[in-house]
XYZ file of C-alpha atoms in Angstrom:
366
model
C 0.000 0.000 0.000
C 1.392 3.030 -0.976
C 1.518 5.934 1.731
C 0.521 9.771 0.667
C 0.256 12.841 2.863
C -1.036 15.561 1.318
C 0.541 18.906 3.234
C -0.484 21.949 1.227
C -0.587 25.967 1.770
C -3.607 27.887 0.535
C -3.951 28.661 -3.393
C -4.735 32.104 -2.638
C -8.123 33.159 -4.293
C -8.851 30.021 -5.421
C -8.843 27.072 -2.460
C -8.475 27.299 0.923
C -5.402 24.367 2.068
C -8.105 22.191 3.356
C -9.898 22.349 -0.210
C -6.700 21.701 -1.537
C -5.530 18.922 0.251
C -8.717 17.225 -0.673
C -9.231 17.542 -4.333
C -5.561 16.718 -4.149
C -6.225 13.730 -2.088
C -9.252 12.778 -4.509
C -7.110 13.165 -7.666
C -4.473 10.676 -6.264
C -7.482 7.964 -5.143
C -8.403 8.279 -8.682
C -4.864 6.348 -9.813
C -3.976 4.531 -6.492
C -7.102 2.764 -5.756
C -5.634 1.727 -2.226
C -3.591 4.539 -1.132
C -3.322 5.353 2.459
C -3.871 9.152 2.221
C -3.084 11.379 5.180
C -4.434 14.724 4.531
C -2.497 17.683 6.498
C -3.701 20.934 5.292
C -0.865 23.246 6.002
C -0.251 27.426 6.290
C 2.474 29.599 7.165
C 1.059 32.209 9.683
C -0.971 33.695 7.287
C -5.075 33.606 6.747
C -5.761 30.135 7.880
C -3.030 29.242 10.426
C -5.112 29.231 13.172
C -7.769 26.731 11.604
C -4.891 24.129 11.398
C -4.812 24.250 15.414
C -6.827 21.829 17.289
C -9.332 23.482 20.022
C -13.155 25.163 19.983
C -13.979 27.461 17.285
C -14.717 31.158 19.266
C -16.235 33.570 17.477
C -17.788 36.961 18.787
C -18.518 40.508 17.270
C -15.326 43.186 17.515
C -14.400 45.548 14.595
C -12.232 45.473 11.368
C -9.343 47.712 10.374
C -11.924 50.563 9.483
C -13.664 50.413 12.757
C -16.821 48.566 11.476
C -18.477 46.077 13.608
C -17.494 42.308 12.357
C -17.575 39.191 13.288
C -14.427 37.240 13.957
C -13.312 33.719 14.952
C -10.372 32.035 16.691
C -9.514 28.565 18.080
C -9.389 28.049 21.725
C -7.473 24.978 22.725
C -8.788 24.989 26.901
C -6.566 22.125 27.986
C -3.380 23.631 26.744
C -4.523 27.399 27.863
C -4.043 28.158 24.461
C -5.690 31.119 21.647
C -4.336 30.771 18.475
C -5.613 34.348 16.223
C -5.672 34.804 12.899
C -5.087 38.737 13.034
C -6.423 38.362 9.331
C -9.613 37.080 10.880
C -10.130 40.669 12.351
C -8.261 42.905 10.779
C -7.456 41.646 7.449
C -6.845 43.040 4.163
C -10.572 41.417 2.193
C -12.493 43.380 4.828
C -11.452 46.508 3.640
C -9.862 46.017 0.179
C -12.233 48.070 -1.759
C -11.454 50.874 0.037
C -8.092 50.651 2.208
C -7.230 51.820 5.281
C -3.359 51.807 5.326
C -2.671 55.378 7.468
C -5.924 54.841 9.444
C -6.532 51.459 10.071
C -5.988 49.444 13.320
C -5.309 46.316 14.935
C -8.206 47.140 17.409
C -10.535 44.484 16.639
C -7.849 41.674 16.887
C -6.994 43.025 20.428
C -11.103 42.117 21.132
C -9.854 38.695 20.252
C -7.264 38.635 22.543
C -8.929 40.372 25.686
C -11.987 37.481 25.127
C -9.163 34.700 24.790
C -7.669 35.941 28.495
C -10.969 35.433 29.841
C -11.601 32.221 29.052
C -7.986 31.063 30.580
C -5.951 31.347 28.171
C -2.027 31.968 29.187
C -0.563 31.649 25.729
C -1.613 33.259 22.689
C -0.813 32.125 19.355
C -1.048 35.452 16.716
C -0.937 34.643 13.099
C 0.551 37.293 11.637
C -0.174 37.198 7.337
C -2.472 39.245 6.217
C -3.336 42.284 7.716
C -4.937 45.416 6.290
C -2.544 48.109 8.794
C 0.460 49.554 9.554
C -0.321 50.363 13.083
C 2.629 48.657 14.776
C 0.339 46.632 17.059
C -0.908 49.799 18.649
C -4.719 49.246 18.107
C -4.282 46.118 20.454
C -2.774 48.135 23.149
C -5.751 50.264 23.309
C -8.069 47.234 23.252
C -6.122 46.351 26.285
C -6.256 49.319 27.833
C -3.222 51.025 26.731
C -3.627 54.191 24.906
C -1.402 56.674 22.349
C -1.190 60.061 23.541
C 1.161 62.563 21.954
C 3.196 65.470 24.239
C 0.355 66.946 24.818
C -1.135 64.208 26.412
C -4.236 64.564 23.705
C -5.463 60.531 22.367
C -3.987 60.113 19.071
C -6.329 59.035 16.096
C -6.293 55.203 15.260
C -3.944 54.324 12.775
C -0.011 54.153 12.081
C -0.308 57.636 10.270
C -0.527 59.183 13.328
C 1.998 57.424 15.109
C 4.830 60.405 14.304
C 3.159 62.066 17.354
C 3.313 59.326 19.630
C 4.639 60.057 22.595
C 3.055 57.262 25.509
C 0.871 55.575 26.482
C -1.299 55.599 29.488
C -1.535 52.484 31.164
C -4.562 53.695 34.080
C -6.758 51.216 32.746
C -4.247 48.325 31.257
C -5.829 44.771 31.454
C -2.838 43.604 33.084
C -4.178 39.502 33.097
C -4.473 39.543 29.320
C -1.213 41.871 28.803
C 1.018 39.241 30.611
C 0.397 36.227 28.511
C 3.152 34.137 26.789
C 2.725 35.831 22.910
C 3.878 33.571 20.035
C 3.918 35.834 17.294
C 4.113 33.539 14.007
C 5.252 34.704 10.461
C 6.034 33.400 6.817
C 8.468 37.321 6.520
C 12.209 38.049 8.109
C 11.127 41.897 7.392
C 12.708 44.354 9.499
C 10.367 47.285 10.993
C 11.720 50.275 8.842
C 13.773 50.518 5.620
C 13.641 49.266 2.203
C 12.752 45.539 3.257
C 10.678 47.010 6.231
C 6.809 47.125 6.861
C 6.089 50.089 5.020
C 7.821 50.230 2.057
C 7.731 46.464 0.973
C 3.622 45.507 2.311
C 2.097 48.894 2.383
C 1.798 49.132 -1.574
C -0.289 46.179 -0.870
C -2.556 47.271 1.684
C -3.113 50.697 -0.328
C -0.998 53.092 0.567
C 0.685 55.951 -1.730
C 4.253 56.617 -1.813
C 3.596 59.647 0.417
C 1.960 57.617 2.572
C 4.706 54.898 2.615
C 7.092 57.451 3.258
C 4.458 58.867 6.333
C 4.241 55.477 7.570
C 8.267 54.503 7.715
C 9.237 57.373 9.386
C 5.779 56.970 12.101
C 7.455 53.566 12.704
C 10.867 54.752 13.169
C 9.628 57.150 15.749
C 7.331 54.944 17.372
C 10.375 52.209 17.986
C 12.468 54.928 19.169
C 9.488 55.948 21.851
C 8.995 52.077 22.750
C 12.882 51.123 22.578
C 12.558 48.560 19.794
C 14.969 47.607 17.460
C 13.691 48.613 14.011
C 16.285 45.966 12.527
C 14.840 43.315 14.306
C 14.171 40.543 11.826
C 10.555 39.484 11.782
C 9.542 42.524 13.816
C 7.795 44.241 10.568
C 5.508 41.370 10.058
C 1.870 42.331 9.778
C 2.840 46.169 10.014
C 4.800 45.861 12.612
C 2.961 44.066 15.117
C 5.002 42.673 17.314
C 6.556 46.279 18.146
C 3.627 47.169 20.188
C 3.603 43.491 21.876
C 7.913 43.588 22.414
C 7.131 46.871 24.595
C 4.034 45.835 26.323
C 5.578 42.288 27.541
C 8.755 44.125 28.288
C 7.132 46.324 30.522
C 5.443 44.282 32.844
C 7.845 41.430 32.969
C 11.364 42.909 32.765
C 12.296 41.392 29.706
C 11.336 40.329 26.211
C 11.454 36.303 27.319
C 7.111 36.375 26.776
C 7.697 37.176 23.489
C 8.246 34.229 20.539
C 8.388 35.506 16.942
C 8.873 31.933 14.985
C 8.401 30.910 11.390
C 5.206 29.651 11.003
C 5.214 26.951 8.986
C 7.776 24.790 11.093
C 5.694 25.825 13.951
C 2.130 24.047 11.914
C 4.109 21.442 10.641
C 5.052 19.911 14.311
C 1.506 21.072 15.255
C 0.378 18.296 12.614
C 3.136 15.356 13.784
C 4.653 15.981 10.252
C 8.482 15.087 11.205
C 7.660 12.037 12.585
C 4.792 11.265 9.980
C 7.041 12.127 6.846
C 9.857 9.339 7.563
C 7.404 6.833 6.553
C 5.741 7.964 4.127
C 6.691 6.859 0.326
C 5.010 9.681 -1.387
C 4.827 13.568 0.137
C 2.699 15.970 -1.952
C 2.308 20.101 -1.133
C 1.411 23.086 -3.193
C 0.882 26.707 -3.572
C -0.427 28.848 -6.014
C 2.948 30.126 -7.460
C 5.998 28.352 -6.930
C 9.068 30.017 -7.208
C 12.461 31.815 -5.895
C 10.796 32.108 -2.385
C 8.731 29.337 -2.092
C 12.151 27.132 0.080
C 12.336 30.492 2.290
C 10.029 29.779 5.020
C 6.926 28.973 3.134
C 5.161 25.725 3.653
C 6.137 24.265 0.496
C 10.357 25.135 1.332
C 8.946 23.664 4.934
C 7.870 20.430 3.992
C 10.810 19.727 1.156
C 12.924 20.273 4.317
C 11.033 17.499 5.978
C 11.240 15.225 3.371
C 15.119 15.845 2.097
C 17.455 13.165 4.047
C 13.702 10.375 4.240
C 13.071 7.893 1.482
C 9.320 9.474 0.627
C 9.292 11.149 -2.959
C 8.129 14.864 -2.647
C 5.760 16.169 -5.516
C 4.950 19.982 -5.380
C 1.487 21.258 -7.312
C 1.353 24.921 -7.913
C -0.901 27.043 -10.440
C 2.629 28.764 -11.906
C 5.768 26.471 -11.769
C 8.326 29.963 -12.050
C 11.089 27.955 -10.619
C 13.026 24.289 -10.493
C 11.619 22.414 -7.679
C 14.886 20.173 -8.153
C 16.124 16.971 -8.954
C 13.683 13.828 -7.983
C 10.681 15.948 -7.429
C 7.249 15.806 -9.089
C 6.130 18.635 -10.371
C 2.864 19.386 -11.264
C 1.532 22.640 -12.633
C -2.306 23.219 -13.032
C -3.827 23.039 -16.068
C -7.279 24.302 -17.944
C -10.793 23.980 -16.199
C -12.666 24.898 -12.558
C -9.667 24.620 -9.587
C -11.635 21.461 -8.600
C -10.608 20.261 -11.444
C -7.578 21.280 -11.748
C -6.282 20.036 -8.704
C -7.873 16.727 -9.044
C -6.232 16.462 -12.178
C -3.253 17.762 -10.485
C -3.026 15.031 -7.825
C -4.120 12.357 -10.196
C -0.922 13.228 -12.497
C 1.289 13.246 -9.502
C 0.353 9.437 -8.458
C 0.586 8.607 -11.977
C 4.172 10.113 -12.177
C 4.979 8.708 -8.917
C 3.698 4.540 -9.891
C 6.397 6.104 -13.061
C 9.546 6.414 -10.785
C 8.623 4.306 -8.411
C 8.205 0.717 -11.210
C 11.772 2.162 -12.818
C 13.298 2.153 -9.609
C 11.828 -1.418 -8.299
């Protein structure tokens, strides 16, 4: 019996990494009547991380990066005392992506996440960090828990990181201390510094809307802003999801004397252990994953560069499906670029030409 797991990402726009590993998983049934298919939907701290978690499905109304009332969800895992948050699932780019919010919006609503997390015992919170809509450096969860931007004046700044050039405290009266404290593991598929060229503004605010002005506004607002909270701006990871963990480095730090609550980790290692994948992919004979563009990147932290690391060094044959093949995937892997047709199609298709080429290799070599 031949063993498959099926480990993809997300084909953005088209199939969520559960939909994915399926039609996958369907398209390789189709050739290998009697496979033993494992099915380990996979992401890399972006939309969709937290799903992969085990736990209860929360979800309660809190606001999205313009302020508007939502709905979001996150998964509680109550024996471990564990939140894992999507902070696209409150304050992500689709919300707001016909009319962006990159100078104005916040991070409030995923700091409602958070504060409702605390309460129901969490001690640890897991925050996804792909696909936010802001460039507020985290500070819209500080005011959610109770810490709030005021400039010298001592005036409330307006929500947003445009406004974060006046920054100069916050007032921590009315901090929720109990959800403050937690253990944050801050996970993230980018190495991107806070400021610079590579940094938050310049390379992901294009893509949350925001003018060259404005990426110019928001650069320097984050410069300042790290100099007020006494946080590296070099500090690799520490752009993700416009700067995020900025806001959480000072808050920890301030209550507990050091940054040792703080974990900013790749996060498609992290989902892959989450899953049992090292010790699943040893004995496997046949490894499949897939995003919607493969190429230059896809080995730097993504899931696909995740699970070819898992698989390099084991006897299982890695196959990698992908709607654009724009790079080698390397010697002795199967590659399989989508074709013509509905994506349930196509990745059917996709998975059934993988088991095909793998029954290929795998006669020639036996």
């Amino acid at each position: 019996m031949v063993s498959v797991i099926i480990a993809p990402d997300s084909f953005k726009g088209t199939a969520t990494a559960p939909e994915a590993a399926r039609l996958l998983g369907e398209g390789v049934r189709s050739v290998i009547r009697d496979a033993d298919i494992t099915l380990a939907p996979m992401a890399d701290g972006g939309e969709g991380t937290a799903a992969t978690f085990g736990g209860e499905t929360v979800t309660l109304p809190t606001t999205d990066a313009a302020g508007r009332l939502t709905e979001a969800s996150y998964v509680f895992d109550a024996a471990g005392k564990t939140a894992y948050i999507d902070i696209a699932a409150a304050s992500g780019l689709p919300a707001v992506a016909d009319d962006p919010v990159p100078t104005s919006g916040d991070t409030y609503g995923t700091g409602v996440l958070i504060a409702d997390a605390q309460t129901r015992g969490a001690e640890r919170i897991v925050l996804c960090l792909g696909g936010s809509a802001t460039v507020d450096a985290g500070t819209g969860i500080l005011v959610a828990l109770g810490a709030n931007p005021h400039n010298e004046q001592g005036l409330g700044l307006r929500k947003g990181g445009g406004q974060l050039g006046e920054l100069a405290g916050f007032d921590t009266a009315q901090l929720n201390i109990p959800a403050a404290a937690v253990e944050w593991v801050l996970l993230t598929d980018v190495t991107a510094p806070v400021t610079g060229p590579q940094g938050a503004a310049h390379v992901f605010g294009p893509q949350k809307g925001a003018s060259p002005e404005e990426v110019a506004l928001l650069d320097a607002a984050l410069a300042h802003t790290c100099d007020i909270l006494d946080v590296d701006p070099a500090t690799p990871g520490y752009g993700a999801a416009g700067a995020v963990p900025v806001s959480i480095h000072w808050l920890s730090t301030m209550l507990h004397g050091s940054d040792s609550f703080v974990h900013v980790l790749p996060g498609a290692p992290v989902v892959a252990d989450a899953l049992g994948l090292p010790e699943a992919i040893p004995q496997a004979d046949l490894v499949i994953t897939g995003e919607g563009a493969f190429d230059d990147q896809s080995r730097t932290g993504k899931v696909v560069g995740t699970v070819a690391e898992l698989v390099a060094g084991t006897p299982a044959t890695l196959a990698v499906a992908a709607g654009r093949m724009d790079a080698d995937p390397g010697d002795g892997v199967i590659a399989a670029e989508l074709g013509d047709g509905g994506v349930d199609k196509q990745l059917f298709d996709a998975g059934a030409r993988i088991a095909a080429d793998y029954l290929r290799i795998s006669t020639a070599q036996g």
